Every structure is written in C-alpha cells, then in structure tokens.
Amino acid sequence: MIPFIDLQAQQAVIKDKITQGINKVLSHGQYILGPEVAELEQQLADYCQVKHAISCASGTDALVLALYAQQVKPGDVIITTPFSFIATAEAIALVGAIPLFCDVNPMDFNLDETLLEPLISDFYGNQTQLPRLLQQQLSVNSRIAGVIPVDLFGLPCNYQQINQIAKQYDLIVIADAAQSFGSSINNQKVGAFADITTTSFFPAKPLGCYGDGGAVFTNHDELATIAHSIRVHGQGVTPYEHTHIGINSRLDTLQAAILLAKLSIFEQELQQRQTIAAHYQQAFQKIGLTTQIINTSPTILKQSAWAQFTVQANNNNHRSAICSALKAQQIPYNIYYPIPLHLQPAFQYLGYQPGAMPVAEQLCHTLFSIPMHPYLGKTTINKVIKVIASTNDNYK
Ligand SMILES: *Cc1c(COP(=O)(O)O)cnc(C)c1O
C-alpha cells in the first residue's frame, strides 16, 4: 500500500537521533519546558530569521495565543479565508471574535487580497456583502480588528499587498503558516511576514512531531512576552503571580527532542519535495490539468513547503472518476477541503449561504490532493500520474 505521507521512511533516516533525543529527556526528566524546548525555539527562530519563536501545544493553540497576544476582543471582526482547515476560523470564534470570510484566488487558492478593500469598505458602508445573521451580531462600535491569511498547501500568501492594506486600515495580520513552515518569498522563510506567524507540528505537516505541537513567531518583543505568559496561564514574572488570563499550552519536551532531530534534515527534505513537485507539475501540464500556481507574479519568487500537492479536476464528475481510478489502484488521495468554512454547520450562526464565496465553493468541488512527501519514489510518482491521465480524455 502506498502511504499518503511516509513517516516510516523518514524515521528510518533519523532513528538514532530520535532515540538519543528521547533517552536524554527520559534521563533528565524535565518533561515540561525542559532544555530541548528552549533549544528548539532558538533553532526555529534562527531558521526563520525571526527574533522570537514560542512553542505551544498545537497549531490551533498557536492561533489562539496570537489572537490573545494581539488583544483581540469579543465582538471584534477578523477577516479570513473560507478555504482552510476549520482551526483558522475556529480560533477566531474561540476568542469571541467574529469571522468575516473573504474569497480566495482561483490560481493559488489563497485569500484574494484584491477583495480585501472592497470588503472592508462594504463593512463600514452598506454591508451588502455581509449575511443578515452576521450583521445582527455587530454593534455600532464593531470594527475589523485583523486578518488571518492562510498559506494553503504550503504556499505563502501575498503578504506585501496584505500588509499594505492592513496598515491602511489599522488591522493586525496573523499568518496561519500551519502548512507552510519552511516555505519562502524571495528566499526569505515564512515567520516574519506578519505581526505574528503561527505554525503546527501535527505529524502530517511539513515539520511534524509525534503528537500535537505548534509555535508562534514574531519580531515584536512585547508580543513575544505576552505569548510566553499566556501559554503558561498568564504567568507574571514571579511564580504564582498571573498578569493575563491565559491557557495551558506548552510543547512537550519529548516532542521538542523529536523536532530537533527532524529539523536537522528538514532543509534537505524540502528540496526533495521541490523535486517531486516539479515532476508532478510538468506531467500535469503535459496532460492539460491545472495544479496550484506557485508564482503568480513575475517579480516575487515563492517556494512552497509542499504540505500537499493539489490538482484541479475539470469538473466534479471528473474528480469522482479520478478518485475511483486512484482507489482501484490503491493509491491514496485526500480532498482538501470538501466543505468551505462559511458553509460548515458550525458556522451556520453567521448566516452564509451557498454562492457567497464562489471561488472557494468551486475549488471544494474540483480539487484533490495526491501523495506528497520527501521519500516518494519515481515509480510511485509515475504510477499516480498515469492513473490520473487515464481518466482525463473523457472529461474535457
Ligand atoms: C493543521 C492546521 C491548523 C491546526 O493545527 P493543529 O496543530 O492541528 O491544531 C491550523 N490551520 C491550518 C491551515 C492547518 O492546516
């Protein structure tokens, strides 16, 4: 059976390092915030060339930490993409804020920053783009406090443009880089493109541990201090003094030890992902199938972390045919995402209707993701391509 993500092959490469790291933790016994956590945070910060990296218990908690650190308050409105994992919008709702969805770009599937200004103007004007139920949750003082763009499938958003708009309207920017740790724009790694960047170390992410984990990155000293405090119950400078209402969200020392081992081969793994992605890209271009476009501007050079390799079928029936063909050949695939966030039952209270986010909805009907990991062999890659190509002629 072909694995969708081959963590076993990766483990074989770093088995000794992982065992040594775990044994070291078992012998010193500092399971919470042990020395490996600080060491990892330093290495993560160096890797992203950002001043502060603060680890925590998950990518979802990283978003909550970032929202708290930025003092987002109940009733604040936060703009985000409807085409992401639930955690992005969930974190907004968890801190009592209101998600306001902004549709994505059909080329790279990330938040379409050209829609931001019209959406903001509409919010402070006639509110024709807001569902009635969402409108009813606003007060006269309601304001858009920030925006959370998501680097979908590993591809960084257009941060330069997003930051420009954010500055103009006094919005905080939180980059959800759960899928894009290791990616870059003009050779600069994600981590410092927004006020705060969050990531996840869930096992299937580009840099994953053997459990849950996450981190926030920032160049702002004050935000780092608050994030440090909030992840340990809002702890102050002296023990059992608490300056903020916080949460309990620390990265286990054991997971930090595992991540240190994985980080040592991460850059090489990214290159392997890049080679595989290039092979896929070329093959799908040849048979006329669209894939996520990585570079939509000639002056900005982006590199994806390739959390997923995602292909667009010609239509929904075509996707069903491809999925059946892959299944018949025992090739794993995933559909990210079958339901856009604005139409999730959990967000029914906002009142969004089908048709509200046409691009995201279309992508939910046509995209599928195929095996992608650094240890994917040529034979498997070619088999995946061949099976998909065999369905293509019937669905032009
Ligand atoms: C995985 C993911 C998260 C949440 O990370 P967890 O570590 O699973 O909590 C948040 N946002 C996006 C875009 C993700 O893909």
PDB file of N, CA and C and ligand atoms in Angstrom, residues 57-63 83-90 150-153 176-179 198-203 205 211-214 337, ligand 1:
ATOM      1  N   ALA A  57       1.216  23.984  22.338  1.00  0.00           N
ATOM      2  CA  ALA A  57       0.719  22.610  22.270  1.00  0.00           C
ATOM      3  C   ALA A  57       0.084  22.198  20.937  1.00  0.00           C
ATOM      4  N   SER A  58      -0.252  23.158  20.080  1.00  0.00           N
ATOM      5  CA  SER A  58      -0.823  22.803  18.767  1.00  0.00           C
ATOM      6  C   SER A  58      -0.873  24.038  17.876  1.00  0.00           C
ATOM      7  N   GLY A  59      -1.133  23.809  16.613  1.00  0.00           N
ATOM      8  CA  GLY A  59      -1.294  24.924  15.675  1.00  0.00           C
ATOM      9  C   GLY A  59      -2.547  25.732  15.976  1.00  0.00           C
ATOM     10  N   THR A  60      -3.560  25.053  16.500  1.00  0.00           N
ATOM     11  CA  THR A  60      -4.793  25.744  16.874  1.00  0.00           C
ATOM     12  C   THR A  60      -4.523  26.675  18.060  1.00  0.00           C
ATOM     13  N   ASP A  61      -3.807  26.158  19.063  1.00  0.00           N
ATOM     14  CA  ASP A  61      -3.443  26.993  20.213  1.00  0.00           C
ATOM     15  C   ASP A  61      -2.555  28.157  19.782  1.00  0.00           C
ATOM     16  N   ALA A  62      -1.691  27.919  18.803  1.00  0.00           N
ATOM     17  CA  ALA A  62      -0.818  28.996  18.318  1.00  0.00           C
ATOM     18  C   ALA A  62      -1.675  30.161  17.807  1.00  0.00           C
ATOM     19  N   LEU A  63      -2.768  29.833  17.101  1.00  0.00           N
ATOM     20  CA  LEU A  63      -3.676  30.880  16.610  1.00  0.00           C
ATOM     21  C   LEU A  63      -4.363  31.599  17.771  1.00  0.00           C
ATOM     22  N   PHE A  83     -11.415  28.979   2.683  1.00  0.00           N
ATOM     23  CA  PHE A  83     -10.838  27.748   2.137  1.00  0.00           C
ATOM     24  C   PHE A  83      -9.605  27.372   2.946  1.00  0.00           C
ATOM     25  N   SER A  84      -9.862  26.749   4.110  1.00  0.00           N
ATOM     26  CA  SER A  84      -8.794  26.362   5.032  1.00  0.00           C
ATOM     27  C   SER A  84      -9.314  25.240   5.902  1.00  0.00           C
ATOM     28  N   PHE A  85      -8.421  24.735   6.754  1.00  0.00           N
ATOM     29  CA  PHE A  85      -8.825  23.804   7.801  1.00  0.00           C
ATOM     30  C   PHE A  85      -9.654  24.585   8.826  1.00  0.00           C
ATOM     31  N   ILE A  86     -10.589  23.910   9.464  1.00  0.00           N
ATOM     32  CA  ILE A  86     -11.517  24.555  10.390  1.00  0.00           C
ATOM     33  C   ILE A  86     -10.827  25.381  11.478  1.00  0.00           C
ATOM     34  N   ALA A  87      -9.613  24.963  11.889  1.00  0.00           N
ATOM     35  CA  ALA A  87      -8.930  25.599  13.030  1.00  0.00           C
ATOM     36  C   ALA A  87      -8.778  27.110  12.862  1.00  0.00           C
ATOM     37  N   THR A  88      -8.581  27.573  11.628  1.00  0.00           N
ATOM     38  CA  THR A  88      -8.347  29.003  11.405  1.00  0.00           C
ATOM     39  C   THR A  88      -9.533  29.833  11.895  1.00  0.00           C
ATOM     40  N   ALA A  89     -10.717  29.479  11.417  1.00  0.00           N
ATOM     41  CA  ALA A  89     -11.915  30.239  11.803  1.00  0.00           C
ATOM     42  C   ALA A  89     -12.359  29.876  13.220  1.00  0.00           C
ATOM     43  N   GLU A  90     -12.104  28.635  13.599  1.00  0.00           N
ATOM     44  CA  GLU A  90     -12.459  28.171  14.942  1.00  0.00           C
ATOM     45  C   GLU A  90     -11.753  29.006  16.016  1.00  0.00           C
ATOM     46  N   VAL A 150      -4.083  32.432   5.183  1.00  0.00           N
ATOM     47  CA  VAL A 150      -3.588  31.055   5.382  1.00  0.00           C
ATOM     48  C   VAL A 150      -2.730  30.661   4.178  1.00  0.00           C
ATOM     49  N   ASP A 151      -1.547  30.133   4.460  1.00  0.00           N
ATOM     50  CA  ASP A 151      -0.645  29.689   3.380  1.00  0.00           C
ATOM     51  C   ASP A 151      -1.054  28.283   2.959  1.00  0.00           C
ATOM     52  N   LEU A 152      -2.034  28.208   2.069  1.00  0.00           N
ATOM     53  CA  LEU A 152      -2.654  26.919   1.782  1.00  0.00           C
ATOM     54  C   LEU A 152      -1.728  25.948   1.059  1.00  0.00           C
ATOM     55  N   PHE A 153      -1.737  24.725   1.538  1.00  0.00           N
ATOM     56  CA  PHE A 153      -0.941  23.617   0.986  1.00  0.00           C
ATOM     57  C   PHE A 153       0.564  23.884   1.032  1.00  0.00           C
ATOM     58  N   ASP A 176      -1.376  32.368   9.222  1.00  0.00           N
ATOM     59  CA  ASP A 176      -1.548  30.959   9.580  1.00  0.00           C
ATOM     60  C   ASP A 176      -0.658  30.136   8.653  1.00  0.00           C
ATOM     61  N   ALA A 177       0.545  29.838   9.172  1.00  0.00           N
ATOM     62  CA  ALA A 177       1.536  29.089   8.393  1.00  0.00           C
ATOM     63  C   ALA A 177       1.611  27.634   8.856  1.00  0.00           C
ATOM     64  N   ALA A 178       0.462  27.108   9.303  1.00  0.00           N
ATOM     65  CA  ALA A 178       0.423  25.721   9.795  1.00  0.00           C
ATOM     66  C   ALA A 178       0.915  24.745   8.723  1.00  0.00           C
ATOM     67  N   GLN A 179       0.636  25.081   7.447  1.00  0.00           N
ATOM     68  CA  GLN A 179       1.019  24.174   6.357  1.00  0.00           C
ATOM     69  C   GLN A 179       2.295  24.623   5.658  1.00  0.00           C
ATOM     70  N   THR A 198       1.902  31.830  12.847  1.00  0.00           N
ATOM     71  CA  THR A 198       1.662  30.619  13.642  1.00  0.00           C
ATOM     72  C   THR A 198       1.962  29.394  12.790  1.00  0.00           C
ATOM     73  N   THR A 199       2.396  28.318  13.444  1.00  0.00           N
ATOM     74  CA  THR A 199       2.541  27.074  12.703  1.00  0.00           C
ATOM     75  C   THR A 199       2.124  25.890  13.558  1.00  0.00           C
ATOM     76  N   SER A 200       2.060  24.718  12.918  1.00  0.00           N
ATOM     77  CA  SER A 200       1.634  23.488  13.571  1.00  0.00           C
ATOM     78  C   SER A 200       2.691  22.417  13.352  1.00  0.00           C
ATOM     79  N   PHE A 201       2.894  21.586  14.376  1.00  0.00           N
ATOM     80  CA  PHE A 201       3.792  20.435  14.233  1.00  0.00           C
ATOM     81  C   PHE A 201       3.008  19.126  14.276  1.00  0.00           C
ATOM     82  N   PHE A 202       1.742  19.174  13.903  1.00  0.00           N
ATOM     83  CA  PHE A 202       0.941  17.952  13.736  1.00  0.00           C
ATOM     84  C   PHE A 202       1.745  17.008  12.831  1.00  0.00           C
ATOM     85  N   PRO A 203       1.709  15.678  13.102  1.00  0.00           N
ATOM     86  CA  PRO A 203       2.602  14.761  12.380  1.00  0.00           C
ATOM     87  C   PRO A 203       2.611  14.903  10.856  1.00  0.00           C
ATOM     88  N   LYS A 205       2.158  17.585   9.010  1.00  0.00           N
ATOM     89  CA  LYS A 205       2.601  18.880   8.459  1.00  0.00           C
ATOM     90  C   LYS A 205       4.050  18.747   7.980  1.00  0.00           C
ATOM     91  N   GLY A 211       3.073  13.809  17.805  1.00  0.00           N
ATOM     92  CA  GLY A 211       1.924  14.147  18.645  1.00  0.00           C
ATOM     93  C   GLY A 211       1.450  15.509  18.192  1.00  0.00           C
ATOM     94  N   ASP A 212       0.885  16.291  19.093  1.00  0.00           N
ATOM     95  CA  ASP A 212       0.475  17.658  18.750  1.00  0.00           C
ATOM     96  C   ASP A 212       1.542  18.653  19.166  1.00  0.00           C
ATOM     97  N   GLY A 213       1.643  19.721  18.415  1.00  0.00           N
ATOM     98  CA  GLY A 213       2.593  20.778  18.747  1.00  0.00           C
ATOM     99  C   GLY A 213       2.379  21.962  17.831  1.00  0.00           C
ATOM    100  N   GLY A 214       2.914  23.110  18.240  1.00  0.00           N
ATOM    101  CA  GLY A 214       2.786  24.303  17.407  1.00  0.00           C
ATOM    102  C   GLY A 214       3.739  25.372  17.884  1.00  0.00           C
ATOM    103  N   TYR A 337     -10.597  20.994   0.494  1.00  0.00           N
ATOM    104  CA  TYR A 337     -11.496  20.614   1.566  1.00  0.00           C
ATOM    105  C   TYR A 337     -12.855  20.389   0.919  1.00  0.00           C
TER     106      TYR A 337
HETATM  107  C1  LIG B   1      -3.337  21.915  10.725  1.00  0.00           C
HETATM  108  C2  LIG B   1      -3.813  23.302  10.636  1.00  0.00           C
HETATM  109  C3  LIG B   1      -4.123  24.075  11.779  1.00  0.00           C
HETATM  110  C4  LIG B   1      -4.189  23.495  13.150  1.00  0.00           C
HETATM  111  O1  LIG B   1      -3.069  22.834  13.608  1.00  0.00           O
HETATM  112  P1  LIG B   1      -3.191  21.746  14.780  1.00  0.00           P
HETATM  113  O2  LIG B   1      -1.754  21.572  15.191  1.00  0.00           O
HETATM  114  O3  LIG B   1      -3.793  20.527  14.189  1.00  0.00           O
HETATM  115  O4  LIG B   1      -4.015  22.326  15.857  1.00  0.00           O
HETATM  116  C5  LIG B   1      -4.465  25.397  11.608  1.00  0.00           C
HETATM  117  N1  LIG B   1      -4.535  25.951  10.400  1.00  0.00           N
HETATM  118  C6  LIG B   1      -4.272  25.246   9.278  1.00  0.00           C
HETATM  119  C7  LIG B   1      -4.356  25.935   7.959  1.00  0.00           C
HETATM  120  C8  LIG B   1      -3.922  23.901   9.360  1.00  0.00           C
HETATM  121  O5  LIG B   1      -3.684  23.212   8.246  1.00  0.00           O
END
